[in-house]
Coordinates of C-alpha atoms and ligand atoms in Angstrom, one line a residue:
M1 CA 103.2 -27.7 138.6
K2 CA 100.3 -26.6 140.7
Y3 CA 98.6 -23.3 139.8
G4 CA 96.3 -21.5 142.1
I5 CA 93.7 -19.4 140.1
I6 CA 91.8 -16.6 141.6
A7 CA 89.4 -14.0 140.1
D8 CA 86.9 -11.3 141.0
I9 CA 88.4 -10.4 144.4
H10 CA 86.6 -7.1 144.3
S11 CA 88.5 -5.5 147.2
N12 CA 87.4 -8.1 149.7
L13 CA 90.5 -8.6 151.8
E14 CA 88.9 -11.1 154.2
A15 CA 88.0 -13.4 151.4
L16 CA 91.4 -12.9 149.7
K17 CA 93.3 -13.8 152.8
S18 CA 91.2 -17.0 153.4
V19 CA 91.7 -18.1 149.8
L20 CA 95.5 -17.5 149.8
K21 CA 95.8 -19.5 153.0
A22 CA 93.9 -22.4 151.5
L23 CA 96.1 -22.2 148.4
K24 CA 99.2 -22.2 150.4
D25 CA 98.0 -25.3 152.4
K26 CA 97.4 -27.0 149.0
G27 CA 101.0 -26.5 148.1
V28 CA 100.4 -24.2 145.1
D29 CA 103.6 -23.3 143.1
E30 CA 102.3 -20.3 141.1
Y31 CA 99.4 -17.9 141.4
I32 CA 97.2 -16.6 138.6
C33 CA 94.7 -13.7 138.9
A34 CA 92.0 -13.5 136.2
G35 CA 91.0 -9.9 136.9
D36 CA 88.7 -7.6 138.9
I37 CA 91.0 -7.0 141.9
V38 CA 89.0 -3.9 142.8
G39 CA 85.4 -2.7 142.8
Y40 CA 82.5 -3.3 145.3
G41 CA 84.6 -3.9 148.5
A42 CA 86.4 -1.7 150.9
D43 CA 90.0 -2.7 150.6
P44 CA 91.2 -1.9 147.1
E45 CA 94.8 -0.9 148.0
V46 CA 95.7 -3.8 150.2
C47 CA 94.1 -6.4 147.9
M48 CA 96.1 -4.9 145.0
Q49 CA 99.3 -4.9 147.0
I50 CA 98.8 -8.6 147.9
V51 CA 98.0 -9.6 144.3
R52 CA 101.0 -7.8 143.1
E53 CA 103.2 -9.6 145.5
V54 CA 101.8 -13.1 145.1
C55 CA 100.5 -13.5 141.6
N56 CA 102.9 -14.5 138.8
V57 CA 100.3 -13.7 136.1
T58 CA 97.5 -11.1 136.4
V59 CA 95.1 -9.8 133.8
A60 CA 92.8 -6.7 134.1
G61 CA 89.1 -6.9 134.7
N62 CA 86.4 -4.4 133.8
H63 CA 86.3 -3.0 137.3
D64 CA 90.0 -2.5 137.3
H65 CA 89.6 -0.5 134.1
G66 CA 86.6 1.3 135.4
A67 CA 88.5 2.5 138.4
I68 CA 91.2 4.2 136.3
G69 CA 88.9 5.8 133.7
L70 CA 89.6 3.2 130.9
L71 CA 86.0 2.1 130.8
N72 CA 82.9 4.3 130.5
L73 CA 81.0 4.1 133.8
D74 CA 77.7 3.9 132.0
Y75 CA 78.6 0.3 131.5
F76 CA 78.1 -0.4 135.3
N77 CA 74.9 -0.6 137.4
P78 CA 74.3 2.2 139.9
E79 CA 75.8 0.4 142.9
A80 CA 78.8 -0.8 141.0
K81 CA 79.3 2.7 139.6
K82 CA 79.3 4.2 143.1
A83 CA 81.9 1.7 144.3
I84 CA 84.1 2.4 141.3
L85 CA 84.0 6.1 141.9
W86 CA 84.9 5.5 145.6
T87 CA 87.7 3.2 144.5
E88 CA 89.1 5.7 142.1
E89 CA 89.5 8.2 145.0
Q90 CA 91.5 5.6 147.1
L91 CA 94.1 4.9 144.5
N92 CA 97.4 6.7 144.2
E93 CA 99.2 7.4 140.9
E94 CA 101.5 4.3 141.3
E95 CA 98.5 2.0 141.9
R96 CA 96.7 3.5 138.9
T97 CA 99.7 2.8 136.7
Y98 CA 99.9 -0.8 137.9
L99 CA 96.2 -1.3 136.9
K100 CA 96.7 0.5 133.6
N101 CA 99.7 -1.7 132.7
L102 CA 97.9 -5.0 133.2
E103 CA 97.3 -7.0 130.0
L104 CA 93.8 -8.1 129.1
I105 CA 94.9 -11.6 128.1
Q106 CA 98.0 -13.6 129.0
K107 CA 99.5 -17.1 128.8
A108 CA 100.3 -18.9 132.1
G109 CA 102.3 -22.1 131.3
D110 CA 100.2 -24.0 128.7
S111 CA 97.0 -22.2 129.7
L112 CA 95.4 -18.9 128.7
V113 CA 94.0 -16.4 131.2
V114 CA 91.5 -13.7 130.5
H115 CA 88.8 -11.9 132.6
A116 CA 85.9 -11.9 130.1
T117 CA 86.4 -13.6 126.7
P118 CA 89.3 -14.6 124.4
L119 CA 87.2 -13.5 121.4
S120 CA 87.1 -9.8 122.4
P121 CA 88.5 -9.3 125.9
Q122 CA 88.0 -5.5 125.8
E123 CA 84.2 -5.8 125.2
W124 CA 83.6 -7.5 128.6
N125 CA 81.1 -10.0 127.2
Y126 CA 80.1 -13.1 129.2
I127 CA 80.7 -16.8 128.3
N128 CA 77.3 -18.0 129.7
S129 CA 76.1 -20.6 127.1
T130 CA 77.5 -23.3 124.9
F131 CA 76.9 -21.0 122.0
T132 CA 79.2 -18.2 123.4
A133 CA 81.7 -20.9 124.6
N134 CA 81.9 -22.4 121.1
Q135 CA 82.5 -18.9 119.5
N136 CA 85.3 -18.4 122.0
F137 CA 87.0 -21.8 121.6
K138 CA 87.7 -20.8 118.0
E139 CA 89.7 -17.8 119.2
F140 CA 92.5 -19.5 121.1
E141 CA 94.7 -22.5 120.7
E142 CA 95.5 -23.5 124.3
K143 CA 93.9 -26.6 125.8
V144 CA 92.6 -24.7 128.9
C145 CA 91.4 -21.1 129.3
F146 CA 90.7 -19.7 132.7
V147 CA 88.1 -16.9 133.0
G148 CA 86.2 -14.9 135.6
H149 CA 83.6 -12.1 135.2
S150 CA 80.3 -13.9 135.8
H151 CA 81.2 -14.8 139.4
I152 CA 79.7 -18.3 138.8
P153 CA 82.0 -21.3 138.6
V154 CA 81.3 -23.4 135.5
V155 CA 83.2 -25.6 133.1
F156 CA 82.7 -25.5 129.3
S157 CA 84.3 -28.3 127.4
M158 CA 84.6 -29.0 123.7
D159 CA 85.2 -32.3 122.0
I160 CA 88.0 -31.5 119.5
D161 CA 86.9 -34.1 116.9
E162 CA 83.2 -33.5 117.0
G163 CA 83.4 -29.7 117.8
R164 CA 80.6 -30.3 120.3
C165 CA 80.4 -28.0 123.3
K166 CA 78.9 -28.8 126.7
Y167 CA 78.9 -27.3 130.2
A168 CA 78.9 -28.7 133.7
F169 CA 79.0 -27.4 137.3
D170 CA 81.5 -30.1 138.3
T171 CA 84.0 -29.0 140.9
K172 CA 86.6 -31.7 139.9
I173 CA 87.6 -31.7 136.2
H174 CA 89.9 -34.2 134.6
I175 CA 91.7 -32.5 131.7
A176 CA 91.2 -35.2 129.1
D177 CA 92.9 -35.9 125.7
G178 CA 90.7 -34.8 122.8
Q179 CA 88.9 -32.1 124.9
R180 CA 89.5 -28.4 125.4
Y181 CA 88.2 -26.3 128.3
I182 CA 87.0 -22.9 129.3
I183 CA 86.9 -22.8 133.1
N184 CA 85.3 -20.0 135.2
V185 CA 86.9 -20.2 138.6
G186 CA 84.2 -18.3 140.4
S187 CA 84.6 -15.2 142.6
V188 CA 86.9 -14.8 145.6
G189 CA 85.2 -11.6 146.9
Q190 CA 81.6 -11.6 145.7
P191 CA 80.2 -15.1 144.8
R192 CA 76.9 -15.1 142.9
D193 CA 75.9 -18.7 142.7
K194 CA 73.9 -18.5 146.0
N195 CA 76.9 -20.0 147.8
P196 CA 78.5 -17.2 149.9
L197 CA 81.8 -19.1 150.3
A198 CA 84.8 -17.7 148.5
S199 CA 85.7 -19.6 145.2
F200 CA 89.0 -20.4 143.6
A201 CA 90.6 -23.2 141.5
V202 CA 93.8 -25.3 141.6
Y203 CA 95.2 -26.7 138.3
D204 CA 97.6 -29.6 138.9
T205 CA 99.4 -30.2 135.6
G206 CA 100.9 -33.4 137.1
T207 CA 97.6 -35.1 137.6
S208 CA 95.8 -33.1 134.8
E209 CA 93.1 -32.1 137.2
V210 CA 91.4 -28.8 137.9
E211 CA 89.5 -28.5 141.2
I212 CA 87.2 -25.7 142.2
Y213 CA 87.2 -25.1 146.0
R214 CA 85.1 -23.0 148.3
V215 CA 86.3 -21.6 151.6
E216 CA 84.7 -19.7 154.5
Y217 CA 85.9 -16.2 155.3
D218 CA 85.0 -13.4 157.8
V219 CA 81.9 -12.1 155.9
E220 CA 80.8 -9.9 158.8
T221 CA 84.1 -7.9 158.9
A222 CA 84.0 -7.5 155.1
Q223 CA 80.4 -6.2 155.3
K224 CA 81.1 -3.9 158.2
K225 CA 84.0 -2.3 156.3
I226 CA 81.7 -1.7 153.2
I227 CA 79.1 0.0 155.4
D228 CA 81.7 2.0 157.3
A229 CA 83.3 3.2 154.1
G230 CA 79.9 4.6 153.0
L231 CA 79.6 2.2 150.1
P232 CA 76.1 1.1 149.0
R233 CA 74.8 -1.2 151.8
G234 CA 73.4 -3.7 149.2
L235 CA 77.0 -4.5 148.4
A236 CA 77.5 -5.7 152.0
F237 CA 74.2 -7.6 152.3
R238 CA 74.6 -9.6 149.2
L239 CA 77.8 -11.2 150.6
S240 CA 75.8 -13.2 153.2
S241 CA 73.7 -15.0 150.5
G242 CA 76.2 -15.2 147.6
V243 CA 74.2 -13.3 145.1
Ligands
ZN301 ZN1 83.8 -9.1 138.7

């Protein structure tokens, strides 16, 4: 089975379309979305519609909750907050219900999927160190957990016998016996690792390999739509440099 894993789309339709085309070319069987379909970008409704059609498993992100009043907006920085308020106005009742009904954590085959952390998904903390990864490995049993949230692709692995945790920015990961993994697949619609290309992952259970890929997309159109919608201009500019 080949899984395509996407996260942090953030209403960026141009990036989503490029990523889905790449996943289709790679012969993916099932699609997984690790949250944050909306927020920041100018196409919340179309992105949501596509994710609903394509993804077999989807979990909610903090921006998805913010856009329907499930998360206090004080949590967000001023630009993110403006985009969430704008997004809220775009959504109809049916779309709000869809977001509301998304689970925070779900199984996908043998793997686990959560936007932020298995430890306390509703608190929207980050797994950004071996310390926080180690705390989280104790909270789930699956061999692999896919996450998003930081918009930075990274792999945390834990040696089951020694309990030792390490991290790597490898883009090709062999899922080895005796190891467990927390894999951040990076962001489709707003990468923040100084690489503006859209990020996603493919998990091939046949070869036991996870690969993180980057693809080009029409950044200029995504930026123009953000500016035309009256969203904060900084949300457009950052897409050129991947920050
Ligand atoms: Zn996000």
